[in-house]
Tab-separated table of N, CA and C in Angstrom:
chain	number	residue	atom	x	y	z
A	191	MET	N	15.966	-123.800	73.459
A	191	MET	CA	16.789	-122.675	73.878
A	191	MET	C	16.351	-121.361	73.551
A	192	SER	N	16.172	-120.354	74.503
A	192	SER	CA	15.848	-119.242	74.169
A	192	SER	C	16.727	-118.195	74.227
A	193	GLU	N	16.965	-117.143	72.974
A	193	GLU	CA	17.738	-116.398	72.668
A	193	GLU	C	17.527	-114.967	73.436
A	194	THR	N	19.211	-114.461	74.226
A	194	THR	CA	18.806	-113.353	74.419
A	194	THR	C	19.082	-112.480	73.901
A	195	PRO	N	18.730	-111.134	73.659
A	195	PRO	CA	19.052	-110.073	72.799
A	195	PRO	C	20.184	-109.768	73.242
A	196	ILE	N	21.129	-109.052	71.852
A	196	ILE	CA	22.648	-108.987	72.592
A	196	ILE	C	22.421	-107.282	73.101
A	197	LEU	N	21.364	-106.578	72.411
A	197	LEU	CA	21.204	-105.622	73.120
A	197	LEU	C	19.579	-105.394	73.307
A	198	SER	N	19.452	-104.131	74.192
A	198	SER	CA	17.757	-104.310	74.801
A	198	SER	C	17.517	-103.112	74.825
A	199	ILE	N	16.927	-101.903	74.006
A	199	ILE	CA	16.457	-100.241	74.401
A	199	ILE	C	15.035	-100.509	75.266
A	200	GLY	N	14.814	-99.811	76.279
A	200	GLY	CA	13.821	-99.784	77.203
A	200	GLY	C	13.858	-98.797	78.032
A	201	ALA	N	12.812	-98.746	78.664
A	201	ALA	CA	12.686	-97.874	79.736
A	201	ALA	C	11.416	-98.552	80.778
A	202	PRO	N	11.687	-97.893	82.117
A	202	PRO	CA	10.436	-98.406	83.009
A	202	PRO	C	9.075	-98.204	82.556
A	203	GLY	N	8.271	-98.742	82.353
A	203	GLY	CA	6.851	-97.955	82.122
A	203	GLY	C	6.661	-98.052	80.900
A	204	LEU	N	7.616	-98.631	79.823
A	204	LEU	CA	7.328	-98.085	78.236
A	204	LEU	C	7.028	-99.389	77.561
A	205	ASP	N	5.555	-99.092	77.119
A	205	ASP	CA	4.582	-100.517	76.603
A	205	ASP	C	4.916	-100.081	75.066
A	206	VAL	N	6.130	-100.885	74.409
A	206	VAL	CA	6.355	-100.994	73.257
A	206	VAL	C	5.363	-101.271	72.164
A	207	ASP	N	4.383	-102.608	72.553
A	207	ASP	CA	3.423	-102.473	71.636
A	207	ASP	C	2.478	-101.574	71.466
A	208	ARG	N	1.937	-100.978	72.405
A	208	ARG	CA	1.264	-99.760	72.503
A	208	ARG	C	1.752	-98.569	71.805
A	209	LEU	N	3.232	-98.304	71.712
A	209	LEU	CA	4.109	-97.750	71.150
A	209	LEU	C	3.967	-97.602	69.811
A	210	VAL	N	4.198	-99.011	69.471
A	210	VAL	CA	4.062	-99.667	67.652
A	210	VAL	C	2.611	-99.327	67.291
A	211	ALA	N	1.829	-99.579	68.200
A	211	ALA	CA	0.159	-99.261	67.534
A	211	ALA	C	0.051	-98.358	67.310
A	212	ASP	N	0.386	-97.172	67.991
A	212	ASP	CA	-0.172	-95.983	68.349
A	212	ASP	C	0.659	-94.810	66.758
A	213	LEU	N	1.788	-95.618	66.555
A	213	LEU	CA	2.572	-94.883	65.233
A	213	LEU	C	1.914	-95.959	64.008
A	214	GLN	N	1.295	-96.793	64.168
A	214	GLN	CA	0.653	-97.614	62.973
A	214	GLN	C	-0.329	-96.955	62.525
A	215	ALA	N	-1.034	-96.571	64.012
A	215	ALA	CA	-2.331	-96.016	63.674
A	215	ALA	C	-2.091	-94.238	62.897
A	216	THR	N	-1.538	-93.708	63.478
A	216	THR	CA	-0.836	-92.621	62.854
A	216	THR	C	-0.598	-92.463	61.273
A	217	ALA	N	0.528	-93.525	61.228
A	217	ALA	CA	0.882	-93.392	59.986
A	217	ALA	C	-0.389	-93.790	58.804
A	218	ASP	N	-1.465	-94.539	59.492
A	218	ASP	CA	-2.526	-95.032	58.783
A	218	ASP	C	-3.445	-93.762	58.336
A	219	ARG	N	-3.666	-92.892	59.400
A	219	ARG	CA	-4.401	-91.804	59.520
A	219	ARG	C	-3.614	-90.827	58.145
A	220	LYS	N	-2.613	-90.909	58.514
A	220	LYS	CA	-2.156	-89.612	57.482
A	220	LYS	C	-2.208	-90.236	55.981
A	221	MET	N	-1.932	-91.496	55.954
A	221	MET	CA	-2.315	-92.061	54.393
A	221	MET	C	-3.403	-91.648	53.948
A	222	LYS	N	-4.484	-92.036	54.922
A	222	LYS	CA	-5.627	-91.735	54.400
A	222	LYS	C	-5.937	-90.272	54.169
A	223	GLU	N	-5.559	-89.338	54.662
A	223	GLU	CA	-5.318	-88.043	54.462
A	223	GLU	C	-4.471	-87.404	53.548
A	224	GLY	N	-3.817	-88.565	52.714
A	224	GLY	CA	-2.717	-88.114	51.736
A	224	GLY	C	-1.785	-87.626	52.179
A	225	ALA	N	-1.469	-87.323	53.221
A	225	ALA	CA	-0.206	-86.785	53.315
A	225	ALA	C	1.456	-87.569	52.894
A	226	TYR	N	1.104	-88.909	52.732
A	226	TYR	CA	2.334	-89.657	52.171
A	226	TYR	C	2.336	-89.554	50.590
A	227	ALA	N	1.370	-89.202	49.734
A	227	ALA	CA	1.012	-89.188	48.549
A	227	ALA	C	2.510	-88.637	47.883
A	228	ASP	N	2.672	-87.356	48.358
A	228	ASP	CA	4.132	-86.747	47.780
A	228	ASP	C	5.015	-87.463	46.869
A	229	ALA	N	5.351	-87.502	45.699
A	229	ALA	CA	6.257	-88.294	45.073
A	229	ALA	C	7.450	-88.257	45.353
A	230	ARG	N	8.430	-87.456	46.970
A	230	ARG	CA	9.589	-87.666	46.858
A	230	ARG	C	9.374	-88.697	48.411
A	231	VAL	N	7.769	-88.980	49.033
A	231	VAL	CA	7.698	-89.645	49.572
A	231	VAL	C	7.474	-91.215	48.938
A	232	ALA	N	7.372	-91.553	47.744
A	232	ALA	CA	7.126	-92.243	46.735
A	232	ALA	C	8.418	-92.923	46.281
A	233	ARG	N	9.507	-92.156	46.459
A	233	ARG	CA	10.679	-92.225	46.132
A	233	ARG	C	11.557	-92.734	47.289
A	234	ALA	N	11.256	-92.242	48.426
A	234	ALA	CA	11.557	-93.012	49.735
A	234	ALA	C	11.385	-93.826	50.380
A	235	GLU	N	10.076	-94.449	50.023
A	235	GLU	CA	8.977	-95.606	49.911
A	235	GLU	C	9.089	-96.659	48.857
A	236	LYS	N	10.086	-96.480	47.835
A	236	LYS	CA	10.069	-97.433	46.863
A	236	LYS	C	10.930	-99.251	47.519
A	237	THR	N	11.230	-99.095	48.289
A	237	THR	CA	11.909	-100.434	48.779
A	237	THR	C	10.897	-100.908	49.479
A	238	ASN	N	10.011	-99.934	50.503
A	238	ASN	CA	8.900	-100.534	51.188
A	238	ASN	C	7.715	-101.135	50.439
A	239	LEU	N	7.491	-100.786	49.193
A	239	LEU	CA	6.549	-100.777	48.149
A	239	LEU	C	6.649	-102.931	48.096
A	240	VAL	N	7.398	-103.273	48.238
A	240	VAL	CA	7.810	-104.878	48.043
A	240	VAL	C	6.507	-105.068	49.210
A	241	HIS	N	7.045	-104.765	50.331
A	241	HIS	CA	5.981	-104.939	51.583
A	241	HIS	C	4.738	-104.891	51.405
A	242	LEU	N	4.321	-103.848	50.492
A	242	LEU	CA	2.835	-103.482	50.819
A	242	LEU	C	2.035	-104.404	49.822
A	243	ARG	N	2.788	-105.180	48.969
A	243	ARG	CA	1.982	-105.467	47.649
A	243	ARG	C	0.978	-106.325	48.083
A	244	GLY	N	1.303	-107.162	49.293
A	244	GLY	CA	-0.284	-107.826	49.910
A	244	GLY	C	-1.149	-107.045	50.326
A	245	SER	N	-1.164	-105.658	50.525
A	245	SER	CA	-2.133	-104.936	51.186
A	245	SER	C	-3.370	-104.545	50.129
A	246	ASP	N	-4.327	-104.494	50.296
A	246	ASP	CA	-5.530	-104.188	49.502
A	246	ASP	C	-5.192	-102.887	49.027
A	247	ASP	N	-4.996	-101.928	49.355
A	247	ASP	CA	-4.435	-100.432	49.480
A	247	ASP	C	-3.471	-100.344	48.130
A	248	PHE	N	-2.801	-101.113	48.048
A	248	PHE	CA	-1.319	-100.731	47.544
A	248	PHE	C	-1.758	-100.355	46.141
A	249	ILE	N	-2.700	-101.122	45.423
A	249	ILE	CA	-2.379	-100.526	43.862
A	249	ILE	C	-2.920	-99.026	43.956
A	250	THR	N	-3.927	-98.698	44.669
A	250	THR	CA	-4.384	-97.419	45.046
A	250	THR	C	-3.455	-96.343	44.709
A	251	PHE	N	-2.619	-97.057	45.895
A	251	PHE	CA	-1.776	-95.891	46.962
A	251	PHE	C	-0.583	-95.688	45.562
A	252	TYR	N	0.253	-97.088	45.207
A	252	TYR	CA	0.690	-96.804	44.313
A	252	TYR	C	0.867	-96.112	42.952
A	253	LEU	N	-0.495	-96.069	42.207
A	253	LEU	CA	-0.985	-95.386	40.973
A	253	LEU	C	-0.853	-93.651	41.489
A	254	THR	N	-1.711	-93.768	42.618
A	254	THR	CA	-1.365	-92.313	43.150
A	254	THR	C	-0.037	-91.475	43.174
A	255	CYS	N	0.496	-92.372	43.778
A	255	CYS	CA	1.983	-92.280	43.725
A	255	CYS	C	2.306	-91.811	42.445
A	256	LEU	N	2.424	-92.537	41.689
A	256	LEU	CA	2.745	-92.671	39.933
A	256	LEU	C	1.923	-91.339	39.550
A	257	ARG	N	1.111	-90.622	40.097
A	257	ARG	CA	0.247	-89.673	39.335
A	257	ARG	C	0.649	-88.556	39.716
A	258	ASP	N	1.277	-88.599	40.896
A	258	ASP	CA	2.082	-87.161	41.517
A	258	ASP	C	3.546	-87.429	41.149
A	259	ALA	N	4.288	-88.553	40.450
A	259	ALA	CA	5.472	-88.707	40.189
A	259	ALA	C	5.772	-88.175	38.445
A	260	VAL	N	4.495	-88.548	37.763
A	260	VAL	CA	4.173	-89.081	36.342
A	260	VAL	C	5.455	-87.759	35.315
A	261	PHE	N	5.095	-86.448	35.809
A	261	PHE	CA	5.812	-85.700	34.802
A	261	PHE	C	6.775	-85.069	34.944
A	262	VAL	N	7.978	-85.059	34.260
A	262	VAL	CA	8.926	-84.340	34.380
A	262	VAL	C	9.035	-82.877	34.230
A	263	ASP	N	9.734	-82.582	35.155
A	263	ASP	CA	9.244	-80.943	35.328
A	263	ASP	C	10.137	-80.271	34.310
A	264	ILE	N	9.645	-79.310	33.710
A	264	ILE	CA	10.470	-79.048	32.699
A	264	ILE	C	10.642	-77.466	32.671
A	265	SER	N	10.311	-76.620	33.912
A	265	SER	CA	10.289	-75.242	34.393
A	265	SER	C	11.638	-75.183	34.482
A	266	ASP	N	11.640	-73.538	34.108
A	266	ASP	CA	12.722	-72.844	34.478
A	266	ASP	C	13.201	-73.214	35.715
A	267	PHE	N	14.924	-72.804	36.428
A	267	PHE	CA	15.206	-72.946	37.599
A	267	PHE	C	15.752	-71.749	37.982
A	268	GLU	N	16.467	-71.272	39.380
A	268	GLU	CA	17.083	-70.527	39.323
A	268	GLU	C	18.348	-71.202	39.551
A	269	ILE	N	19.543	-70.609	38.775
A	269	ILE	CA	21.013	-70.991	38.505
A	269	ILE	C	21.905	-69.810	39.212
A	270	ARG	N	22.243	-70.668	40.528
A	270	ARG	CA	23.342	-70.015	41.180
A	270	ARG	C	24.788	-70.598	41.060
A	271	GLU	N	25.683	-70.135	41.625
A	271	GLU	CA	27.210	-70.116	41.610
A	271	GLU	C	27.395	-70.029	43.297
A	272	ARG	N	28.293	-71.170	43.500
A	272	ARG	CA	28.483	-71.064	45.410
A	272	ARG	C	30.368	-70.542	44.904
A	273	ARG	N	30.732	-70.486	44.036
A	273	ARG	CA	31.726	-70.029	43.864
A	273	ARG	C	32.362	-68.585	43.659
A	274	ARG	N	32.911	-68.016	44.395
A	274	ARG	CA	32.920	-66.671	44.389
A	274	ARG	C	33.819	-66.109	43.613
A	275	PHE	N	34.830	-66.714	42.567
A	275	PHE	CA	35.759	-66.326	41.177
A	275	PHE	C	34.785	-66.354	40.512
A	276	LEU	N	34.747	-65.253	39.717
A	276	LEU	CA	33.990	-65.298	38.207
A	276	LEU	C	32.839	-65.982	38.876
A	277	SER	N	31.876	-65.662	39.806
A	277	SER	CA	30.513	-65.599	39.812
A	277	SER	C	29.440	-65.449	38.337
A	278	PRO	N	29.749	-64.338	38.662
A	278	PRO	CA	28.707	-63.717	37.300
A	278	PRO	C	28.861	-63.786	36.233
A	279	LEU	N	29.953	-64.102	35.644
A	279	LEU	CA	30.155	-64.990	34.552
A	279	LEU	C	30.136	-66.424	34.260
A	280	LEU	N	30.317	-66.983	35.392
A	280	LEU	CA	30.011	-68.386	35.501
A	280	LEU	C	28.415	-68.789	35.739
A	281	VAL	N	27.747	-67.893	36.334
A	281	VAL	CA	26.152	-67.612	35.873
A	281	VAL	C	25.650	-67.329	34.915
A	282	SER	N	26.194	-66.439	33.661
A	282	SER	CA	25.746	-65.856	32.636
A	282	SER	C	26.026	-67.194	31.468
A	283	PHE	N	27.216	-67.938	31.974
A	283	PHE	CA	27.235	-69.084	31.214
A	283	PHE	C	26.463	-70.637	31.232
A	284	LYS	N	25.800	-70.349	32.339
A	284	LYS	CA	25.277	-71.682	32.814
A	284	LYS	C	24.052	-71.355	32.291
A	285	LYS	N	23.304	-70.052	32.367
A	285	LYS	CA	22.207	-69.911	31.820
A	285	LYS	C	22.270	-69.745	30.226
A	286	ALA	N	22.916	-69.009	29.810
A	286	ALA	CA	23.003	-69.490	28.238
A	286	ALA	C	23.051	-71.238	27.817
A	287	VAL	N	23.725	-71.980	28.539
A	287	VAL	CA	23.891	-73.480	28.502
A	287	VAL	C	22.504	-74.054	28.830
A	288	TRP	N	22.191	-73.653	29.481
A	288	TRP	CA	20.951	-73.751	30.127
A	288	TRP	C	19.454	-73.510	28.703
A	289	LYS	N	19.541	-72.671	28.308
A	289	LYS	CA	18.802	-72.206	27.359
A	289	LYS	C	18.742	-72.840	26.167
A	290	LEU	N	20.227	-73.015	25.726
A	290	LEU	CA	20.296	-74.071	24.259
A	290	LEU	C	19.732	-75.243	24.675
A	291	LEU	N	20.471	-75.882	25.774
A	291	LEU	CA	19.663	-77.028	26.480
A	291	LEU	C	18.098	-77.167	26.525
A	292	LYS	N	17.575	-76.197	26.874
A	292	LYS	CA	16.179	-76.278	26.705
A	292	LYS	C	15.629	-76.614	25.428
A	293	PHE	N	16.137	-75.379	24.585
A	293	PHE	CA	15.524	-75.592	23.117
A	293	PHE	C	15.217	-76.823	22.545
A	294	TYR	N	16.892	-77.629	22.948
A	294	TYR	CA	16.796	-79.072	22.298
A	294	TYR	C	15.685	-79.925	22.912
A	295	THR	N	15.675	-79.634	24.491
A	295	THR	CA	15.121	-80.839	24.781
A	295	THR	C	13.850	-80.753	25.637
A	296	TYR	N	13.083	-79.615	24.944
A	296	TYR	CA	11.950	-78.975	25.423
A	296	TYR	C	10.745	-79.880	24.700
A	297	ARG	N	10.993	-80.039	23.453
A	297	ARG	CA	10.061	-80.858	22.766
A	297	ARG	C	9.977	-82.482	23.180
A	298	LEU	N	11.109	-83.188	23.401
A	298	LEU	CA	11.462	-84.375	24.382
A	298	LEU	C	11.034	-84.224	25.287
A	299	TRP	N	11.009	-83.637	26.380
A	299	TRP	CA	10.175	-83.167	27.792
A	299	TRP	C	9.224	-83.202	27.628
A	300	SER	N	8.291	-82.607	26.589
A	300	SER	CA	6.802	-82.829	26.194
A	300	SER	C	6.537	-83.892	25.765
A	301	GLN	N	6.593	-84.493	25.146
A	301	GLN	CA	6.468	-86.167	24.244
A	301	GLN	C	6.344	-86.606	25.778
A	302	GLN	N	7.651	-86.743	26.559
A	302	GLN	CA	7.859	-87.979	27.286
A	302	GLN	C	6.721	-87.676	28.282
A	303	ASN	N	6.132	-86.316	28.977
A	303	ASN	CA	5.480	-86.164	29.531
A	303	ASN	C	3.843	-86.537	29.241
A	304	GLN	N	4.030	-86.503	27.803
A	304	GLN	CA	2.478	-86.897	27.292
A	304	GLN	C	2.294	-88.522	27.606
A	305	ILE	N	3.719	-89.064	26.753
A	305	ILE	CA	3.599	-90.757	27.052
A	305	ILE	C	3.133	-90.648	28.267
A	306	ASN	N	4.029	-90.466	29.762
A	306	ASN	CA	3.745	-90.861	30.934
A	306	ASN	C	1.988	-90.695	31.035
A	307	GLY	N	1.686	-89.474	31.052
A	307	GLY	CA	0.312	-88.986	31.594
A	307	GLY	C	-0.576	-90.238	30.406
A	308	LEU	N	-0.435	-90.986	29.513
A	308	LEU	CA	-1.371	-91.414	28.851
A	308	LEU	C	-1.106	-93.265	29.367
A	309	VAL	N	0.361	-93.168	29.742
A	309	VAL	CA	0.498	-94.767	30.613
A	309	VAL	C	-0.246	-94.500	31.836
A	310	ILE	N	-0.069	-93.676	32.602
A	310	ILE	CA	-0.364	-93.886	34.075
A	310	ILE	C	-2.200	-94.030	33.596
A	311	THR	N	-2.545	-93.464	32.841
A	311	THR	CA	-4.206	-93.385	32.591
A	311	THR	C	-4.801	-94.621	32.249
A	312	ALA	N	-3.985	-95.129	31.380
A	312	ALA	CA	-4.087	-96.413	31.196
A	312	ALA	C	-3.939	-97.397	32.212
A	313	LEU	N	-3.014	-97.432	32.831
A	313	LEU	CA	-2.963	-98.224	34.533
A	313	LEU	C	-4.219	-98.280	35.089
A	314	GLU	N	-4.443	-96.708	35.121
A	314	GLU	CA	-5.887	-96.346	36.127
A	314	GLU	C	-6.880	-97.082	35.514
A	315	GLY	N	-6.630	-96.862	34.317
A	315	GLY	CA	-8.164	-97.916	33.304
A	315	GLY	C	-8.405	-99.001	33.954
A	316	MET	N	-7.144	-99.998	33.482
A	316	MET	CA	-6.718	-101.111	33.591
A	316	MET	C	-7.389	-101.800	35.230
A	317	GLU	N	-6.772	-100.900	36.092
A	317	GLU	CA	-7.142	-101.124	37.350
A	317	GLU	C	-8.369	-100.908	37.626
A	318	GLU	N	-9.638	-100.135	37.177
A	318	GLU	CA	-10.586	-99.580	37.777
A	318	GLU	C	-11.478	-100.531	37.310
A	319	GLN	N	-11.121	-101.315	35.708
A	319	GLN	CA	-11.824	-102.420	35.286
A	319	GLN	C	-11.727	-103.730	35.966
A	320	SER	N	-10.176	-103.934	36.071
A	320	SER	CA	-10.008	-105.578	37.312
A	320	SER	C	-10.925	-105.338	38.361
A	321	ALA	N	-10.725	-104.294	39.085
A	321	ALA	CA	-11.617	-103.957	40.319
A	321	ALA	C	-13.392	-104.037	40.170
A	322	ALA	N	-13.631	-103.628	38.874
A	322	ALA	CA	-15.232	-104.064	38.194
A	322	ALA	C	-15.532	-105.513	37.989
A	323	ARG	N	-14.529	-105.750	37.412
A	323	ARG	CA	-14.643	-107.531	37.194
A	323	ARG	C	-14.903	-108.394	38.478
A	324	ILE	N	-13.780	-108.117	39.392
A	324	ILE	CA	-13.713	-108.630	40.681
A	324	ILE	C	-14.795	-108.411	41.714
A	325	ALA	N	-15.214	-107.543	41.490
A	325	ALA	CA	-16.561	-107.036	42.507
A	325	ALA	C	-17.672	-108.084	41.955
A	326	ALA	N	-17.809	-108.103	40.543
A	326	ALA	CA	-18.767	-108.342	39.605
A	326	ALA	C	-18.400	-110.074	40.116
A	327	LEU	N	-17.560	-110.390	40.083
A	327	LEU	CA	-17.261	-112.307	40.064
A	327	LEU	C	-17.815	-112.506	41.543
A	328	GLU	N	-17.190	-111.507	42.660
A	328	GLU	CA	-17.491	-111.727	43.646
A	328	GLU	C	-19.229	-111.690	44.310
A	329	LYS	N	-19.836	-111.024	43.575
A	329	LYS	CA	-21.355	-110.778	43.965
A	329	LYS	C	-21.977	-112.109	43.151
A	330	ARG	N	-21.524	-112.785	42.002
A	330	ARG	CA	-21.852	-113.609	41.266
A	330	ARG	C	-21.664	-115.173	42.339
A	331	ILE	N	-20.297	-114.840	42.545
A	331	ILE	CA	-20.118	-116.254	43.420
A	331	ILE	C	-20.627	-116.180	44.470
A	332	ALA	N	-21.282	-115.620	45.895
A	332	ALA	CA	-21.902	-115.003	46.465
A	332	ALA	C	-23.579	-115.491	46.436
A	333	GLU	N	-24.162	-114.904	45.132
A	333	GLU	CA	-25.357	-115.438	44.471
A	333	GLU	C	-25.093	-117.043	44.680
A	334	LEU	N	-24.715	-117.709	43.637
A	334	LEU	CA	-24.361	-118.874	43.802
A	334	LEU	C	-24.031	-119.752	44.867
A	335	GLU	N	-23.368	-119.294	45.751
A	335	GLU	CA	-23.063	-120.125	47.035
A	335	GLU	C	-24.396	-120.003	47.491
A	336	LYS	N	-24.874	-118.881	47.625
A	336	LYS	CA	-26.375	-118.791	48.407
A	336	LYS	C	-27.229	-119.512	47.603
A	337	LYS	N	-27.589	-119.896	46.314
A	337	LYS	CA	-28.631	-120.678	45.554
A	337	LYS	C	-28.200	-121.832	46.085
A	338	ALA	N	-26.888	-122.676	46.196
A	338	ALA	CA	-26.399	-123.242	46.614
A	338	ALA	C	-26.824	-124.609	47.735
A	339	SER	N	-26.499	-123.447	49.132
A	339	SER	CA	-26.759	-123.805	50.000
A	339	SER	C	-28.553	-123.606	50.395
A	340	GLY	N	-29.046	-123.175	49.787
A	340	GLY	CA	-30.656	-123.203	49.728
A	340	GLY	C	-31.136	-124.384	49.243
A	341	HIS	N	-30.298	-125.201	48.031
A	341	HIS	CA	-30.750	-126.488	47.603
A	341	HIS	C	-30.605	-127.543	48.442
A	342	ALA	N	-29.509	-127.271	49.127
A	342	ALA	CA	-28.338	-128.262	49.798
A	342	ALA	C	-29.685	-128.731	50.979
A	343	SER	N	-30.289	-127.688	51.320
A	343	SER	CA	-30.771	-127.905	53.178
A	343	SER	C	-32.793	-128.508	52.400
């Protein structure tokens, strides 16, 4: 029994398979160029990471995203007030509160940035070690298979 879709969108002469292939090729090219390594993209794509897990480039891509998003932004920012009533007073109040908060949280943020940096460096090191071990084991297996096929004949 063939199922008929409830809704179909198309146009005469539209090659959907080619369109999808072109989009995938463009996305792959941009990914290789680093266009999708931005932390905002990593956050937007976090649900898609589940689907990327089977990919060979998953760990490299994920570690790059982590590296880009690892540090807490502790820099100052412009404080604005959208309300017109008492705007200058509210801005001054918010600036004073921000200075007090920054005084108390700067050390915490700095320590968190240090910990985040150490964790991502450790993860990258573990990935490099694992990749080197896997490559060495694959080379050894290939050599053993070559020797075994040479003795079998």
